[in-house]
CSV table of N, CA, C and O in Angstrom, one decimal:
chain,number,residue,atom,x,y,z
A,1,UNK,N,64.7,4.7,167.0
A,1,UNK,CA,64.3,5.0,165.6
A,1,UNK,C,62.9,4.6,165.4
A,1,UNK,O,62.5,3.4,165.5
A,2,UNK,N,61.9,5.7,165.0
A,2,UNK,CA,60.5,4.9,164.8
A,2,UNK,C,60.3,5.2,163.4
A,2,UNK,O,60.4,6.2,162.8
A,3,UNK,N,60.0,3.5,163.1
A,3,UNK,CA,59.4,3.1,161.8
A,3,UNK,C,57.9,2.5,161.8
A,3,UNK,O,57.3,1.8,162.6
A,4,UNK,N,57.5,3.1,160.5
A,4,UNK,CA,56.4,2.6,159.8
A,4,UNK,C,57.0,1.6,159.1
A,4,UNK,O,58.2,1.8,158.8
A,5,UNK,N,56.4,0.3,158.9
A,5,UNK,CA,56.7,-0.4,157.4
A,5,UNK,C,55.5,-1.3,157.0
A,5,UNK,O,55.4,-2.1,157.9
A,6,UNK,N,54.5,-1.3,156.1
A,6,UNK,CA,53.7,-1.1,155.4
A,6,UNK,C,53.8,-3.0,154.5
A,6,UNK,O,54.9,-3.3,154.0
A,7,UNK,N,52.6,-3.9,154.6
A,7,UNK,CA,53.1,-4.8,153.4
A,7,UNK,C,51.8,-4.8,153.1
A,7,UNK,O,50.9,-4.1,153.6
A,8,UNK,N,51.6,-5.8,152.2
A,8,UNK,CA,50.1,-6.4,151.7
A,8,UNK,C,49.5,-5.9,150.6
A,8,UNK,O,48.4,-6.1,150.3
A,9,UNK,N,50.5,-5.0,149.8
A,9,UNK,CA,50.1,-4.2,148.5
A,9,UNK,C,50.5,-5.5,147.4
A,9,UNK,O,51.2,-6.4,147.7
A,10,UNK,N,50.0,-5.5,146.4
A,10,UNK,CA,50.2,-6.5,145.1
A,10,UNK,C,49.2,-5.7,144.0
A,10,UNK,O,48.8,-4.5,143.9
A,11,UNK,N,49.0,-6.8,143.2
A,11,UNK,CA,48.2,-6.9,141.8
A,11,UNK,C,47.1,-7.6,142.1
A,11,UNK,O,47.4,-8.8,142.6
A,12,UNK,N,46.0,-7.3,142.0
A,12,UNK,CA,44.6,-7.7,141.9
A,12,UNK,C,43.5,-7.3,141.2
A,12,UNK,O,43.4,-6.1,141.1
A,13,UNK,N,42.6,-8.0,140.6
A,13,UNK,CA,41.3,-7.9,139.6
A,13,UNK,C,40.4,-6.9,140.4
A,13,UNK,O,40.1,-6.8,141.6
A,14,UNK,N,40.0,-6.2,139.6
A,14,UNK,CA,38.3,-5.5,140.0
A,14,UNK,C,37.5,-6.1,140.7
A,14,UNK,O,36.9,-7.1,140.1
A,15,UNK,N,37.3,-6.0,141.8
A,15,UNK,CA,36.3,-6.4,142.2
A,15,UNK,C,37.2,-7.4,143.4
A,15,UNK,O,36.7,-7.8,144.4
A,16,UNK,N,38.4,-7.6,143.1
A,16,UNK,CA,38.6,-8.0,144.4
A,16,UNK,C,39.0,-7.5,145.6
A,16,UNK,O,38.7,-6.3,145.8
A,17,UNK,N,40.1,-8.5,146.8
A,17,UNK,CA,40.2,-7.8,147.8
A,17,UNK,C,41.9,-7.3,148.7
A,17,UNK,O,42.7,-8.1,149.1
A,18,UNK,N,41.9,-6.6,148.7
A,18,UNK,CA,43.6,-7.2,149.4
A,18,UNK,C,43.8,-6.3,151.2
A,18,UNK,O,43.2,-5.3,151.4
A,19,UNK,N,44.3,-6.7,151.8
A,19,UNK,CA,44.4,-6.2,153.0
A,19,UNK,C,46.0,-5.8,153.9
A,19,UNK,O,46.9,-6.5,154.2
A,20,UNK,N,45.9,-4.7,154.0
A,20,UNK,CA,47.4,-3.9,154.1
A,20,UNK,C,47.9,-3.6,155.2
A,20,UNK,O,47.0,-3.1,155.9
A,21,UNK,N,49.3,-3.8,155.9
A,21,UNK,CA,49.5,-3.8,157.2
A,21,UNK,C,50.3,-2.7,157.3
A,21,UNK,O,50.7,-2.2,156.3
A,22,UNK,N,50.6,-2.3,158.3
A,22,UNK,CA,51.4,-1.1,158.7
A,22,UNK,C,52.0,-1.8,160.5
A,22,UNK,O,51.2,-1.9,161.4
A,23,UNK,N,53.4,-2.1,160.5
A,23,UNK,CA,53.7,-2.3,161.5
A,23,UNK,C,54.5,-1.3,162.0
A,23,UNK,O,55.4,-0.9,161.3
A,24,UNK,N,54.3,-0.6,163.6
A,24,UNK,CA,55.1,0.3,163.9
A,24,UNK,C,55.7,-0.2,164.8
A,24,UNK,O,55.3,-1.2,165.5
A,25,UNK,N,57.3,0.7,165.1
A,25,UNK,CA,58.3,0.3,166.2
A,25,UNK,C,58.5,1.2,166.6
A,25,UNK,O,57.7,2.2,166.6
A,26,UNK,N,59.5,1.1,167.2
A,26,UNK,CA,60.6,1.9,167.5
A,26,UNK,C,59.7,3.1,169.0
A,26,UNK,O,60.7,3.5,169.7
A,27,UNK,N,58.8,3.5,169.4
A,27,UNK,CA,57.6,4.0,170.2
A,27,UNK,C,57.1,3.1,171.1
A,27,UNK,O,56.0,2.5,170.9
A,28,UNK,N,58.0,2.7,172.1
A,28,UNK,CA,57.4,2.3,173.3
A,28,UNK,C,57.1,2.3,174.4
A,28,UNK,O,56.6,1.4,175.0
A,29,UNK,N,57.4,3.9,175.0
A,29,UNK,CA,57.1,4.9,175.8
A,29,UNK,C,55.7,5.6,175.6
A,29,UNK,O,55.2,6.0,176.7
A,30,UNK,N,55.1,5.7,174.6
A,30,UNK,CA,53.7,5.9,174.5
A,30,UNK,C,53.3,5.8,173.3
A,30,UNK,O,54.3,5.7,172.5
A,31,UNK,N,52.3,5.7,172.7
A,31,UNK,CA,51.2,5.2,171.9
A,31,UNK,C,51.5,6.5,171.0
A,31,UNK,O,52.1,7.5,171.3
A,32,UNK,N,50.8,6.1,169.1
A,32,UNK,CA,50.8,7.3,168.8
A,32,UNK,C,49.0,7.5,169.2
A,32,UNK,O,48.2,6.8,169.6
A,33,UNK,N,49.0,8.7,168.8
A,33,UNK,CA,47.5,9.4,169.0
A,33,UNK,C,46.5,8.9,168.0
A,33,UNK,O,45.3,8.5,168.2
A,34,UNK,N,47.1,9.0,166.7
A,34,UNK,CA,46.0,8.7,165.2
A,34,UNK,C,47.1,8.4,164.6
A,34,UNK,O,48.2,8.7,164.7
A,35,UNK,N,46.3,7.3,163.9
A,35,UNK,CA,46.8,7.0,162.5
A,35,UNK,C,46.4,7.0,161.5
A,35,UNK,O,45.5,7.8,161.4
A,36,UNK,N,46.6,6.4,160.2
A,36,UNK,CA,46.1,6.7,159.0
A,36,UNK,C,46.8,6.4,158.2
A,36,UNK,O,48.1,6.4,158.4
A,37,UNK,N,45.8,6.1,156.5
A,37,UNK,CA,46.1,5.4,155.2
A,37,UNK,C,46.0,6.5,154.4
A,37,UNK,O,45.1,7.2,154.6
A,38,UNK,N,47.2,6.8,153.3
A,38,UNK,CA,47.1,7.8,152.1
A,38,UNK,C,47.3,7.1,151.0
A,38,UNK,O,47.7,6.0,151.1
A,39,UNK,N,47.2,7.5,149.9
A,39,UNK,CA,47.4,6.9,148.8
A,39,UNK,C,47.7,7.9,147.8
A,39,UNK,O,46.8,8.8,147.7
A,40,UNK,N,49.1,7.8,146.9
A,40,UNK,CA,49.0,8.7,145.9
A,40,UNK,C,49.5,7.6,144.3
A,40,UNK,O,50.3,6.8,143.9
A,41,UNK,N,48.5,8.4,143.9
A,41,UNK,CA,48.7,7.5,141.9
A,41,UNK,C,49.6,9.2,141.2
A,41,UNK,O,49.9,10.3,141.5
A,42,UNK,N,49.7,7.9,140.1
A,42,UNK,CA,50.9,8.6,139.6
A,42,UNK,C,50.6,9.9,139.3
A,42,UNK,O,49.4,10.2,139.2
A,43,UNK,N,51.3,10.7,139.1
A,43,UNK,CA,50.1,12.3,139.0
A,43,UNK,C,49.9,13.4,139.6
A,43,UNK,O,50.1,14.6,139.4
A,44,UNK,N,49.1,12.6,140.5
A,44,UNK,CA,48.5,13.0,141.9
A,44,UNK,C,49.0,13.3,143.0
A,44,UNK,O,50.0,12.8,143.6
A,45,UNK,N,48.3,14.2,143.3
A,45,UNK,CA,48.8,14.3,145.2
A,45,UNK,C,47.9,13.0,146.0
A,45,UNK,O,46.8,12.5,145.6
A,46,UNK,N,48.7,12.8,147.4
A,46,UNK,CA,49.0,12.4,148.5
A,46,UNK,C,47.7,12.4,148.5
A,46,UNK,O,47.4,13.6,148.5
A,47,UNK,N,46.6,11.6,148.6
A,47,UNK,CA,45.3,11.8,149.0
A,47,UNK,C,44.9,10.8,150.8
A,47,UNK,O,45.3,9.7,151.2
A,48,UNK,N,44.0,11.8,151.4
A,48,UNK,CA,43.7,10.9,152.7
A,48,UNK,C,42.9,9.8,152.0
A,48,UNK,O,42.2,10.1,151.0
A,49,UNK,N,42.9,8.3,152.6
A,49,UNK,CA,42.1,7.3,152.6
A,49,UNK,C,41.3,6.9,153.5
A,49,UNK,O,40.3,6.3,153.1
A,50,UNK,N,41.5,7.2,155.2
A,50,UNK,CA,41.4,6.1,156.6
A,50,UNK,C,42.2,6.9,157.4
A,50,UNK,O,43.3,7.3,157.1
A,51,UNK,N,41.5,7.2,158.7
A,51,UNK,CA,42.1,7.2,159.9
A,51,UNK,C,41.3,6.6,161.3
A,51,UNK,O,40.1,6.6,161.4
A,52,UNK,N,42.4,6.2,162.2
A,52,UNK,CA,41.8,5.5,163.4
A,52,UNK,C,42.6,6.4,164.6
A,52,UNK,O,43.6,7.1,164.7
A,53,UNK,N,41.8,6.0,165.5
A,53,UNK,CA,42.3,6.5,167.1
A,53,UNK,C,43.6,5.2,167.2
A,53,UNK,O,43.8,4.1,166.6
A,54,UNK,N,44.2,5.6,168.0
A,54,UNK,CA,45.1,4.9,168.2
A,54,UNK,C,44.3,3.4,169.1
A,54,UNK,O,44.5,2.3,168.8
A,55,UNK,N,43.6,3.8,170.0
A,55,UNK,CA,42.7,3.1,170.7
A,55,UNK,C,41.3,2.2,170.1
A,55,UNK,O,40.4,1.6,170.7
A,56,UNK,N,41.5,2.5,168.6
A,56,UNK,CA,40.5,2.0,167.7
A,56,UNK,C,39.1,2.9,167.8
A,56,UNK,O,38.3,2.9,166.8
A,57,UNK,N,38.7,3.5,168.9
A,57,UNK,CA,37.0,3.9,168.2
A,57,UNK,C,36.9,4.7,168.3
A,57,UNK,O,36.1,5.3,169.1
A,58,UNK,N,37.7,5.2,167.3
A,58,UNK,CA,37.1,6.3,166.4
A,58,UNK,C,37.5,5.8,164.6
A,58,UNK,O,38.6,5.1,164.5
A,59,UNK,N,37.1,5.9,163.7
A,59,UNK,CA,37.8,5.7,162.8
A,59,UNK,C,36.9,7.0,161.6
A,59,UNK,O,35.7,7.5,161.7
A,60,UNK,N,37.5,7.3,160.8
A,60,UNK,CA,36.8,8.0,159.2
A,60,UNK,C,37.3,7.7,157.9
A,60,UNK,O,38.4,7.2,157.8
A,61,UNK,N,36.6,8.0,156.9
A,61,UNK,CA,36.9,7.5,155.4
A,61,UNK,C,36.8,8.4,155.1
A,61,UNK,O,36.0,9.2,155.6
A,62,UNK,N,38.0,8.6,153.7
A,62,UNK,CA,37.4,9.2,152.2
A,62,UNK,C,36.3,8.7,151.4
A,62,UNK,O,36.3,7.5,151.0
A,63,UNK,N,35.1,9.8,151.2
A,63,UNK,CA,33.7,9.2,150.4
A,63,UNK,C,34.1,8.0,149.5
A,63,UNK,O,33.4,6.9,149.5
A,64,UNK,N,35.5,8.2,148.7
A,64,UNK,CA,35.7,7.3,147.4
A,64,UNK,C,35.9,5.9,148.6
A,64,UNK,O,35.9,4.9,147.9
A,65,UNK,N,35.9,5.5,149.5
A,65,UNK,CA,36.2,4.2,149.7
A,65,UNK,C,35.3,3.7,150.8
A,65,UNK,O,35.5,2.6,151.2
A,66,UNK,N,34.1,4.6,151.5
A,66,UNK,CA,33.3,4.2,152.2
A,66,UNK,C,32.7,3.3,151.8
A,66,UNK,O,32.3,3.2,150.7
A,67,UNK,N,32.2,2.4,152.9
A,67,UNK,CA,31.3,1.2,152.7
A,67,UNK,C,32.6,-0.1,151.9
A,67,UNK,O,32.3,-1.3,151.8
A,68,UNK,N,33.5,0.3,151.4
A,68,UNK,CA,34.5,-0.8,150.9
A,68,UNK,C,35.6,-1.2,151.1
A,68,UNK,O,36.2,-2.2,150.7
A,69,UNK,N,36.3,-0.1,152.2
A,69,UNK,CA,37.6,-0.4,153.1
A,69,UNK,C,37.3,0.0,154.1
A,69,UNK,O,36.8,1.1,154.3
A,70,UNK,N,37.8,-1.2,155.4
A,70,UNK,CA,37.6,-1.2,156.5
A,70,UNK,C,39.3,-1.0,157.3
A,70,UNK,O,40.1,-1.8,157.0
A,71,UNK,N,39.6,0.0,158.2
A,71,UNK,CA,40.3,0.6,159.2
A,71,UNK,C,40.4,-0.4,160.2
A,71,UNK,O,39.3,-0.9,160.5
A,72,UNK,N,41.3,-0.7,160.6
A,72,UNK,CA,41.5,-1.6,162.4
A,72,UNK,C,42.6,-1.0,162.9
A,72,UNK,O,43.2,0.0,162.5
A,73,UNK,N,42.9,-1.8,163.8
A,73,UNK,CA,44.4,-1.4,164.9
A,73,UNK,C,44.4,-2.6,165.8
A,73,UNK,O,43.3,-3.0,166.1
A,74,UNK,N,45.4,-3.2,166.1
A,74,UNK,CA,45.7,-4.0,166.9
A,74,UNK,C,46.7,-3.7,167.6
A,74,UNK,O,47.9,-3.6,167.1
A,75,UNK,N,46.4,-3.4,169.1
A,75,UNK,CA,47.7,-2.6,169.6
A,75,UNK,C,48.1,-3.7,169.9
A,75,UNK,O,48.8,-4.2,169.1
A,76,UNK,N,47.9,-4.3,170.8
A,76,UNK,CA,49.3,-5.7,171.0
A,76,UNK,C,50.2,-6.2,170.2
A,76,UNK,O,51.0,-7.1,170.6
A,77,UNK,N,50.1,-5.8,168.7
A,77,UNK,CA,50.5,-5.7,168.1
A,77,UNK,C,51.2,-5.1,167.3
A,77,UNK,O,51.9,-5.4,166.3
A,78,UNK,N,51.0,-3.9,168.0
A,78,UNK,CA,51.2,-2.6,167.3
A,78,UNK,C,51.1,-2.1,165.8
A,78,UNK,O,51.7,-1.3,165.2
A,79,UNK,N,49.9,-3.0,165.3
A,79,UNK,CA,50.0,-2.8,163.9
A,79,UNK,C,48.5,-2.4,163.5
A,79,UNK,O,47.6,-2.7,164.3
A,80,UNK,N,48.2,-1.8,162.5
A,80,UNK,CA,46.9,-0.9,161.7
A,80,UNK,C,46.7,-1.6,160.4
A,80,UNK,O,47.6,-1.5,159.6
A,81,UNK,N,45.7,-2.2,160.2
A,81,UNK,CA,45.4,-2.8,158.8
A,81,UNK,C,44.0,-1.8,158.1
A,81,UNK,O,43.1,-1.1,158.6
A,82,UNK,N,44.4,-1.9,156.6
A,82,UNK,CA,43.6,-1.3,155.9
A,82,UNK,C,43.0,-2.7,155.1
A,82,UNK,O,43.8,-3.6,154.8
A,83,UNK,N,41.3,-2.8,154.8
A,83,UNK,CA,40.5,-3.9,154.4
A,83,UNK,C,40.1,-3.2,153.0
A,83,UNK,O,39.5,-2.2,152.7
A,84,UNK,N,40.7,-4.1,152.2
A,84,UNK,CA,40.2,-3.4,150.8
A,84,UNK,C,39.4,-4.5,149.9
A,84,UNK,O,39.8,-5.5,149.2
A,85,UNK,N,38.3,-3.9,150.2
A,85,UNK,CA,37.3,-5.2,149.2
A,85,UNK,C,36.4,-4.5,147.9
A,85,UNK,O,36.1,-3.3,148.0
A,86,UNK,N,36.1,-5.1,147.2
A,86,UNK,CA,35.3,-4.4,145.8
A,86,UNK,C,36.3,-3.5,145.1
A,86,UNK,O,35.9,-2.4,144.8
A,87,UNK,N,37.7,-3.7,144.9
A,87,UNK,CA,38.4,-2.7,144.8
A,87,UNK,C,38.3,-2.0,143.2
A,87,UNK,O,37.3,-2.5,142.5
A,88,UNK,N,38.9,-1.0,142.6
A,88,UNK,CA,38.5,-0.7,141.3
A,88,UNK,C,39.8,0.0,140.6
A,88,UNK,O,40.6,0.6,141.3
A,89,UNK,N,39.9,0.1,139.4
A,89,UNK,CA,41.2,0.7,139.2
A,89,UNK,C,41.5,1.7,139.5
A,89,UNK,O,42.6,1.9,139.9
A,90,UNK,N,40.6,2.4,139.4
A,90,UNK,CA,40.9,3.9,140.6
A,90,UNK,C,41.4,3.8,141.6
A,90,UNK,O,41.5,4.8,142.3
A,91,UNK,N,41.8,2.8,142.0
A,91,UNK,CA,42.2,2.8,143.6
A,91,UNK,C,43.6,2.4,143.5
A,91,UNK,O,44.3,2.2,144.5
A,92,UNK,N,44.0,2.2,142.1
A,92,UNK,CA,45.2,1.8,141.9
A,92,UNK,C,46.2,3.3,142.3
A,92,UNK,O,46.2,4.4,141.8
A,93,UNK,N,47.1,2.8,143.6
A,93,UNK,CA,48.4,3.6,144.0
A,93,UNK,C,49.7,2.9,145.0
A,93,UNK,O,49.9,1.7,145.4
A,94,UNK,N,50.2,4.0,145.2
A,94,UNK,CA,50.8,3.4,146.0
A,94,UNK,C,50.1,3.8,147.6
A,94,UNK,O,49.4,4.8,147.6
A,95,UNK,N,50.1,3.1,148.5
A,95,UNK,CA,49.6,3.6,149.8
A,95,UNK,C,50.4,3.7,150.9
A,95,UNK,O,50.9,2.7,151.2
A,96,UNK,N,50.6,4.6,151.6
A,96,UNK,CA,50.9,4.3,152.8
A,96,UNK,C,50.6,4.8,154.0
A,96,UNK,O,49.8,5.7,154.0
A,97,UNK,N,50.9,4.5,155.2
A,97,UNK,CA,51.0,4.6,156.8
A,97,UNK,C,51.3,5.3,156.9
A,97,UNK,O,52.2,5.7,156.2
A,98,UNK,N,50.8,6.4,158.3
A,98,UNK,CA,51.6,7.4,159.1
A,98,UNK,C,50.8,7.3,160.2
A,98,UNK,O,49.8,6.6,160.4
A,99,UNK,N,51.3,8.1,160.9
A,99,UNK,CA,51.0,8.3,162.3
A,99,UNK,C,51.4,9.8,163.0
A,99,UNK,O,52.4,10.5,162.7
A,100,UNK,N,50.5,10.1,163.8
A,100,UNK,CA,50.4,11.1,164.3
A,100,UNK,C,50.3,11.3,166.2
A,100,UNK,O,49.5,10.9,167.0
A,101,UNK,N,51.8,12.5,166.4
A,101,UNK,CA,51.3,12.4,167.7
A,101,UNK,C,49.7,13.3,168.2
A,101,UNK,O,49.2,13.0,169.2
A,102,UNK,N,49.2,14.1,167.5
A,102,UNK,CA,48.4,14.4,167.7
A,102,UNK,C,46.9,13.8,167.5
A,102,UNK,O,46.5,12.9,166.7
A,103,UNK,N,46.3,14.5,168.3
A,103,UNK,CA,44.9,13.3,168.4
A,103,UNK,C,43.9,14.0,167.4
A,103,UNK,O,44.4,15.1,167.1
A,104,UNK,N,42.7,13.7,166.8
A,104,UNK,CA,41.4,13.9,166.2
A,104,UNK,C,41.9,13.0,164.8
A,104,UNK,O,43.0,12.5,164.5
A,105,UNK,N,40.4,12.9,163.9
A,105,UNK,CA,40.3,12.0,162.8
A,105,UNK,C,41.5,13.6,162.0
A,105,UNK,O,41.0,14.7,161.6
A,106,UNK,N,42.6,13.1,161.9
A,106,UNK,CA,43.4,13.9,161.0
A,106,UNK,C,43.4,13.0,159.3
A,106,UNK,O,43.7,11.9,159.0
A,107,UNK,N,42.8,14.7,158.3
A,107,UNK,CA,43.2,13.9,157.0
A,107,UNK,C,44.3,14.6,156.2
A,107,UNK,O,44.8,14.1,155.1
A,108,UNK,N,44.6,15.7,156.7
A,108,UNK,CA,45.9,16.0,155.9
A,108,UNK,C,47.6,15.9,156.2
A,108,UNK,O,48.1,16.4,157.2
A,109,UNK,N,48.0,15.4,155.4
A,109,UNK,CA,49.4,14.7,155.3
A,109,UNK,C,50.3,15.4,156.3
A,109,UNK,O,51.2,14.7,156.8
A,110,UNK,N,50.1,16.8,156.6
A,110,UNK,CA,50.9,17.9,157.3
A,110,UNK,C,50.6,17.1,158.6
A,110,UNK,O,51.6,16.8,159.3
A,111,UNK,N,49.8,17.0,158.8
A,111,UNK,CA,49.3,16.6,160.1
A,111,UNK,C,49.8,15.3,161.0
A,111,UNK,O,49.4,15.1,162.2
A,112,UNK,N,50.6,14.6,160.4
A,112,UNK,CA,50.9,13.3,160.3
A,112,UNK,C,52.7,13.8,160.8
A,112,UNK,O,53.1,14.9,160.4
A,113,UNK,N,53.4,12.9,161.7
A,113,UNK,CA,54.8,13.3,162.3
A,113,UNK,C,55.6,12.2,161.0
A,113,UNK,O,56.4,12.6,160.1
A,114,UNK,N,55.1,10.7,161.2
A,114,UNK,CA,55.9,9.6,160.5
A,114,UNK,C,54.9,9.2,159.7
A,114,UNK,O,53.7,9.3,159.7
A,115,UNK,N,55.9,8.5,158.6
A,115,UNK,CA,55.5,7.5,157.6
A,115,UNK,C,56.2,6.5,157.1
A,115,UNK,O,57.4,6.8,157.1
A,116,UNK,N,56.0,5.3,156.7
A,116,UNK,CA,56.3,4.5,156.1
A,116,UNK,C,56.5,4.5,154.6
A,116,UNK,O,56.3,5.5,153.9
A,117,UNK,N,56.9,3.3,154.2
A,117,UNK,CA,57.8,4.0,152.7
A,117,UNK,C,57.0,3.6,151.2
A,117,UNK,O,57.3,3.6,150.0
A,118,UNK,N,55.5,3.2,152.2
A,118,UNK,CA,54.5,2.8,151.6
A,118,UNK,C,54.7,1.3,150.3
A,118,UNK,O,55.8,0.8,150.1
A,119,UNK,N,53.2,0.9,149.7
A,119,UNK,CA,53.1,-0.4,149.1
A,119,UNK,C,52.4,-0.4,148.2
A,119,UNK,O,51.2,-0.5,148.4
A,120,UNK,N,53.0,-0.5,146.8
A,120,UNK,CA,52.0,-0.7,145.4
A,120,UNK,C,50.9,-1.3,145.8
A,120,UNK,O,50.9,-2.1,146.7
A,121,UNK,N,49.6,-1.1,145.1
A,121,UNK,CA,48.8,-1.3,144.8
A,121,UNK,C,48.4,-0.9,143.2
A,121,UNK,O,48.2,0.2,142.8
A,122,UNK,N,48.2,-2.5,142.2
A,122,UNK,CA,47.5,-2.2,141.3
A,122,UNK,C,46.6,-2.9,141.2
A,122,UNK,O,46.7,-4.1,141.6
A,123,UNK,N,45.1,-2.5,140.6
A,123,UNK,CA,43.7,-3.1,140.7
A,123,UNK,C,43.6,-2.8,139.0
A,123,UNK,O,43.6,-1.6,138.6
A,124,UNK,N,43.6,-4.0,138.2
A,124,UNK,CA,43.5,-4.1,136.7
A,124,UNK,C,41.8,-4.7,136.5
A,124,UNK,O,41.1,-5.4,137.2
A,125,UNK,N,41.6,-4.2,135.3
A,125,UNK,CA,40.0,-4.2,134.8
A,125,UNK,C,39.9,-5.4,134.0
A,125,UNK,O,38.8,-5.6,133.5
């Protein structure tokens, strides 16, 4: 059975920082290809945030969070952290993890096999 599960979402001020994990299982026969952060507010669709190579170097952003959230992976680990610093209410959602068996910086949701069941995030002014 492979799982995403996703923690490190809370309540935090403008301007600060919080940092979000995505631990995957159940995939130990091979690697996924890409992964990646989405986030959807209430409303809204499923928006891309972040994606990485499974192998870490490659990674890309959505404009709205460049220069302010930083993408990793730790495979011994098996886990993908999202770095969220300067954060702003806008960024208030829920977010979550997927993974993909296929390879390139993928940003749309179709593109993605699994996900996780994702983690609030609210950023108050």
């Amino acid at each position: 059975q492979v799982q995403l599960v996703e923690s490190g979402g809370g309540l935090v001020q403008a301007g600060g920082s919080l940092r979000l994990s995505c631990a995957a299982s159940g995939r130990t026969y091979s690697p996924y290809a890409t992964m990646g952060w989405f986030r959807q507010a209430p409303g809204k669709e499923r928006e891309f945030v972040a994606v990485i190579s499974w192998n870490g170097g490659r990674t890309d952003y959505a404009d709205s969070v460049k220069g302010r959230f930083t993408i990793s992976i730790d495979n011994n680990k098996n886990t993908m952290y999202l770095q969220m610093n300067s954060l702003k209410p806008g960024d208030t959602a829920v977010y979550y993890c997927a993974a993909s068996l296929s390879y390139g910086l993928l940003k749309g949701p179709s593109e993605y096999d699994y996900w996780g069941q994702g983690t609030p995030v609210t950023v108050s002014s």
